[in-house]
Each structure stands twice: as structure tokens, then as C-alpha cells.
PDB file of C-alpha atoms in Angstrom:
ATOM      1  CA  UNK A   1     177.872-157.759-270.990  1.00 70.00           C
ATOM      2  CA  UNK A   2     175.114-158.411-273.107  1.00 77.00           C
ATOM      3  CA  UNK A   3     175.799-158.909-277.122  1.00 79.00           C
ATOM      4  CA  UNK A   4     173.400-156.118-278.010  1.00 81.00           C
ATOM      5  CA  UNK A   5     175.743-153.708-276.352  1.00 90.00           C
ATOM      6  CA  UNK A   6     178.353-154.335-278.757  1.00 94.00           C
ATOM      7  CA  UNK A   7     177.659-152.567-282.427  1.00 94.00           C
ATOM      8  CA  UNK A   8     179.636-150.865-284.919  1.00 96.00           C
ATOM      9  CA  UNK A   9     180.648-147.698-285.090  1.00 96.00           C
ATOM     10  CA  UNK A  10     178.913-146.539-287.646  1.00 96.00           C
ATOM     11  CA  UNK A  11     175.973-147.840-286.523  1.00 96.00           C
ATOM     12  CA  UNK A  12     176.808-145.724-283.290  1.00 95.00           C
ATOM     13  CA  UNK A  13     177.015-142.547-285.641  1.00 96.00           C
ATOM     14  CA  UNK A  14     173.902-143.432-287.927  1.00 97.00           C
ATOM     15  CA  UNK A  15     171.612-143.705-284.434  1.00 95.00           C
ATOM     16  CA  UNK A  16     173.550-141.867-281.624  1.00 95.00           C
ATOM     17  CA  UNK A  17     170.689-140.675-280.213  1.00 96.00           C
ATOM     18  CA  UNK A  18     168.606-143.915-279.843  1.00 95.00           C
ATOM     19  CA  UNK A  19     172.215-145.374-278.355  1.00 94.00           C
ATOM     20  CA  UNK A  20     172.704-142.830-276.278  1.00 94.00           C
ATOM     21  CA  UNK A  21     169.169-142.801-274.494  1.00 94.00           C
ATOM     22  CA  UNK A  22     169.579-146.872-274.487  1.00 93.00           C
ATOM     23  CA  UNK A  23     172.768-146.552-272.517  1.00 94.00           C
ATOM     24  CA  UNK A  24     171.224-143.945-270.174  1.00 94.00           C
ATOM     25  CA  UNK A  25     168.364-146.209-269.458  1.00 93.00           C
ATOM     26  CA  UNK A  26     170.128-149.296-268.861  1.00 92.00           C
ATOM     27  CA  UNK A  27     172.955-147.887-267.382  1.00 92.00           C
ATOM     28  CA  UNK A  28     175.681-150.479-269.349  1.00 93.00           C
ATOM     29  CA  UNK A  29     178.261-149.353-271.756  1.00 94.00           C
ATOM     30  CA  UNK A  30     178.163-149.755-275.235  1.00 95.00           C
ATOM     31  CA  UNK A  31     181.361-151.014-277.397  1.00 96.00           C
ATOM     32  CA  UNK A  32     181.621-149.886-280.052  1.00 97.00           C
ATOM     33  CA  UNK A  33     184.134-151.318-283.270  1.00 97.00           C
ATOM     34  CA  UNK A  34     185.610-150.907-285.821  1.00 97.00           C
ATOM     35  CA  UNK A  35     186.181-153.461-288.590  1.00 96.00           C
ATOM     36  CA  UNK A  36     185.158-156.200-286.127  1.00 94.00           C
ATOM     37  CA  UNK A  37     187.640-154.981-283.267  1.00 96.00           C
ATOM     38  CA  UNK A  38     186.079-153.318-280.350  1.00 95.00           C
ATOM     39  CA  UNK A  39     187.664-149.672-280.150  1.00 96.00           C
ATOM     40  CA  UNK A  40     185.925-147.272-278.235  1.00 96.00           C
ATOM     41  CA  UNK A  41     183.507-147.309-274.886  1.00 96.00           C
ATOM     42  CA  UNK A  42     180.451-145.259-274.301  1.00 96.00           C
ATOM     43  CA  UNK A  43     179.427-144.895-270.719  1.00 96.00           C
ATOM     44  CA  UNK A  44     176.441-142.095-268.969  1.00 95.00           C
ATOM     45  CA  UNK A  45     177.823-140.027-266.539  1.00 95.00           C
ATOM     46  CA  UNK A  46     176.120-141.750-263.731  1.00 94.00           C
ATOM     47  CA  UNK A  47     177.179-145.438-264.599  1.00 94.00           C
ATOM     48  CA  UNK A  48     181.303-143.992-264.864  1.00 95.00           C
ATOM     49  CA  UNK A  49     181.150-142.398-261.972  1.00 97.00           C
ATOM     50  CA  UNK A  50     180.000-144.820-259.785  1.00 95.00           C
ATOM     51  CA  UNK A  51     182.742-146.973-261.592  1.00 95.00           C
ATOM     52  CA  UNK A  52     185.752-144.978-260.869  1.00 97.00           C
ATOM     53  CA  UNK A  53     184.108-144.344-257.354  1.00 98.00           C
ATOM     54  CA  UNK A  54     184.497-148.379-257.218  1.00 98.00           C
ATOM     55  CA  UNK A  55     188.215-147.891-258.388  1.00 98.00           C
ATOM     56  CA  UNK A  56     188.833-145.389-255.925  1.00 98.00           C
ATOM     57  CA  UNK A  57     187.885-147.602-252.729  1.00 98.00           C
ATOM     58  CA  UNK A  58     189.439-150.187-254.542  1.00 98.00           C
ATOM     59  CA  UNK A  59     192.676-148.160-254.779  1.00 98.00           C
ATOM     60  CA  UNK A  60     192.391-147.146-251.082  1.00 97.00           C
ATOM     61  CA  UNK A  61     191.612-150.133-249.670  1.00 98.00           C
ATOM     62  CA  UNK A  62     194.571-151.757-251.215  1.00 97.00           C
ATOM     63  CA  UNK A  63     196.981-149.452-249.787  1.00 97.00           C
ATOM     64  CA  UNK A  64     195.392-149.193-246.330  1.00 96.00           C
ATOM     65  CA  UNK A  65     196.238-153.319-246.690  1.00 97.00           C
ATOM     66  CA  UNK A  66     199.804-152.116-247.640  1.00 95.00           C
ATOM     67  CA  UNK A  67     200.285-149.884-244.315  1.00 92.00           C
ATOM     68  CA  UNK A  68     198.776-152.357-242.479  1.00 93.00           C
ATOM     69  CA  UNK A  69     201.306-155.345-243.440  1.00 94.00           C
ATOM     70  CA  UNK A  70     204.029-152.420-243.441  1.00 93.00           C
ATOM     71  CA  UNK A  71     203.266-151.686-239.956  1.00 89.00           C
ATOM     72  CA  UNK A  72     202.809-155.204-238.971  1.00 93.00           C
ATOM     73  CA  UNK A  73     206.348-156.205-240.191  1.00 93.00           C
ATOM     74  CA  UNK A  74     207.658-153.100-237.840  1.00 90.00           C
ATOM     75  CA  UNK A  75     208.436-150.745-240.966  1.00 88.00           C
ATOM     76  CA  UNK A  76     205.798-147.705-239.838  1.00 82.00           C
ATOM     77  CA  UNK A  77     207.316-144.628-238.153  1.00 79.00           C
ATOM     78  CA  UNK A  78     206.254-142.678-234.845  1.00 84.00           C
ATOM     79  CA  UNK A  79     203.803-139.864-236.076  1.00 84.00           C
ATOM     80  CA  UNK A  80     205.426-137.640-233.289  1.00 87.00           C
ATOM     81  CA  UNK A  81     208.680-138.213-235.130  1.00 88.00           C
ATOM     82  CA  UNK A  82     207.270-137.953-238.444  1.00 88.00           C
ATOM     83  CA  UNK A  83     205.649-135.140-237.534  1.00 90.00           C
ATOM     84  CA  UNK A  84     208.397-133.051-235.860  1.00 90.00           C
ATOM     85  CA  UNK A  85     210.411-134.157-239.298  1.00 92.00           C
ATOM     86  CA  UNK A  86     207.576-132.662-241.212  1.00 91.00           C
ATOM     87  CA  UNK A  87     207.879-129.531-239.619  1.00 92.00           C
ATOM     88  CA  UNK A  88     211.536-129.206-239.395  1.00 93.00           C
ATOM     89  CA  UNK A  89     211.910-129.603-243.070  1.00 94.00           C
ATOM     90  CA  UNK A  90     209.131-126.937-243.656  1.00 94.00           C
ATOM     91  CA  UNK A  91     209.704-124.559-240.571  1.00 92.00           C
ATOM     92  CA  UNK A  92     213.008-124.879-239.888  1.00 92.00           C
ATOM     93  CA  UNK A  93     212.223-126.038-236.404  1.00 90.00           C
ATOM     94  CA  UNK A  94     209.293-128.047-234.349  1.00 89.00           C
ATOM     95  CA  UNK A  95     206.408-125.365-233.747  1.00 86.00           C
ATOM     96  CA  UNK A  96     203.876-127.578-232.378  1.00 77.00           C
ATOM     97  CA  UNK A  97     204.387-130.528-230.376  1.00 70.00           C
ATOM     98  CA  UNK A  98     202.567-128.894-226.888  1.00 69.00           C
ATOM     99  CA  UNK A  99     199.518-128.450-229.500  1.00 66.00           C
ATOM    100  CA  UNK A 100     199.605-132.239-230.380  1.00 62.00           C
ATOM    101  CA  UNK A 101     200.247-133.806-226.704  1.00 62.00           C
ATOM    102  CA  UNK A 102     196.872-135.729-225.624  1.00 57.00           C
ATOM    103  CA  UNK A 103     194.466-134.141-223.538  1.00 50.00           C
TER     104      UNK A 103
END
């Protein structure tokens, strides 16, 4: 974070449109505040999208490390099982277990 990014919010208002392009160009958030405080973030599109891609993988990776300790320690379930289940609770019966036997 570099200090320049950081201004006041009615600086913001005075010169949006010089902040705005400044942010699209560098592609860093500004922080903007209010009486000293920092209270609101501007972000272009681009820049918080790739961020909450990041969060996303993030999120995924840390629950494909969950399943994997999960069915390390013997808590997974048989997907045939879990599968039939499935398909008992939402068909009343298994439907397709010849259509999921391997090949």
C-alpha cells in the first residue's frame, strides 16, 4: 500500500475523476477517510475481481484440505451409498445404479 493511496474523502469527491482514472491505471485501491479514520475502499472492476477470484481458490482450496483430512481420518462416505441415499430421498427409490457401474 502506498501512502498516496490513502486521501480524504472529500478530496475523493472534489477530484473523482482524476482518482478514479489513477486507480484504473495502477490497478491499487484507494482508502479513503473520514476525519482521519479510513472508511471506505475504491477498487476498478478488474483489480476486485481478480481479488475475490483469489478468495475463491482460496476458499476452495481450504475445504478440498478439509475433505482430504476428513477422508484421511476415515470420516468420508461411499459415493455409491451416498448416491443411492441421494436418490432415495428425492425419488423415492434408487433409479440409477446400472447407469453408474464402471465400464
Amino acid at each position: 500500500m502506498d501512502l498516496q493511496d490513502i486521501q480524504p474523502l472529500s478530496d475523493f469527491q472534489r477530484n473523482a475523476k482524476a482518482h478514479i482514472r489513477r486507480t484504473k491505471k495502477t490497478g491499487r485501491p484507494s482508502i479513503l477517510t473520514v476525519n482521519g479514520h479510513a472508511e471506505v475502499i475504491v477498487q476498478d472492476v478488474k483489480s476486485y475481481q481478480a481479488l475475490v477470484a483469489k478468495a475463491q481458490e482460496a476458499e476452495d482450496i481450504r475445504r478440498l484440505r478439509r475433505s482430504l483430512e476428513e477422508a484421511r481420518a476415515g470420516r468420508g462416505y461411499d459415493a455409491e451409498k451416498a448416491l443411492d441415499a441421494l436418490e432415495v430421498k428425492h425419488f423415492g427409490k434408487v433409479i440409477s445404479r446400472n447407469s453408474r457401474k464402471k465400464k
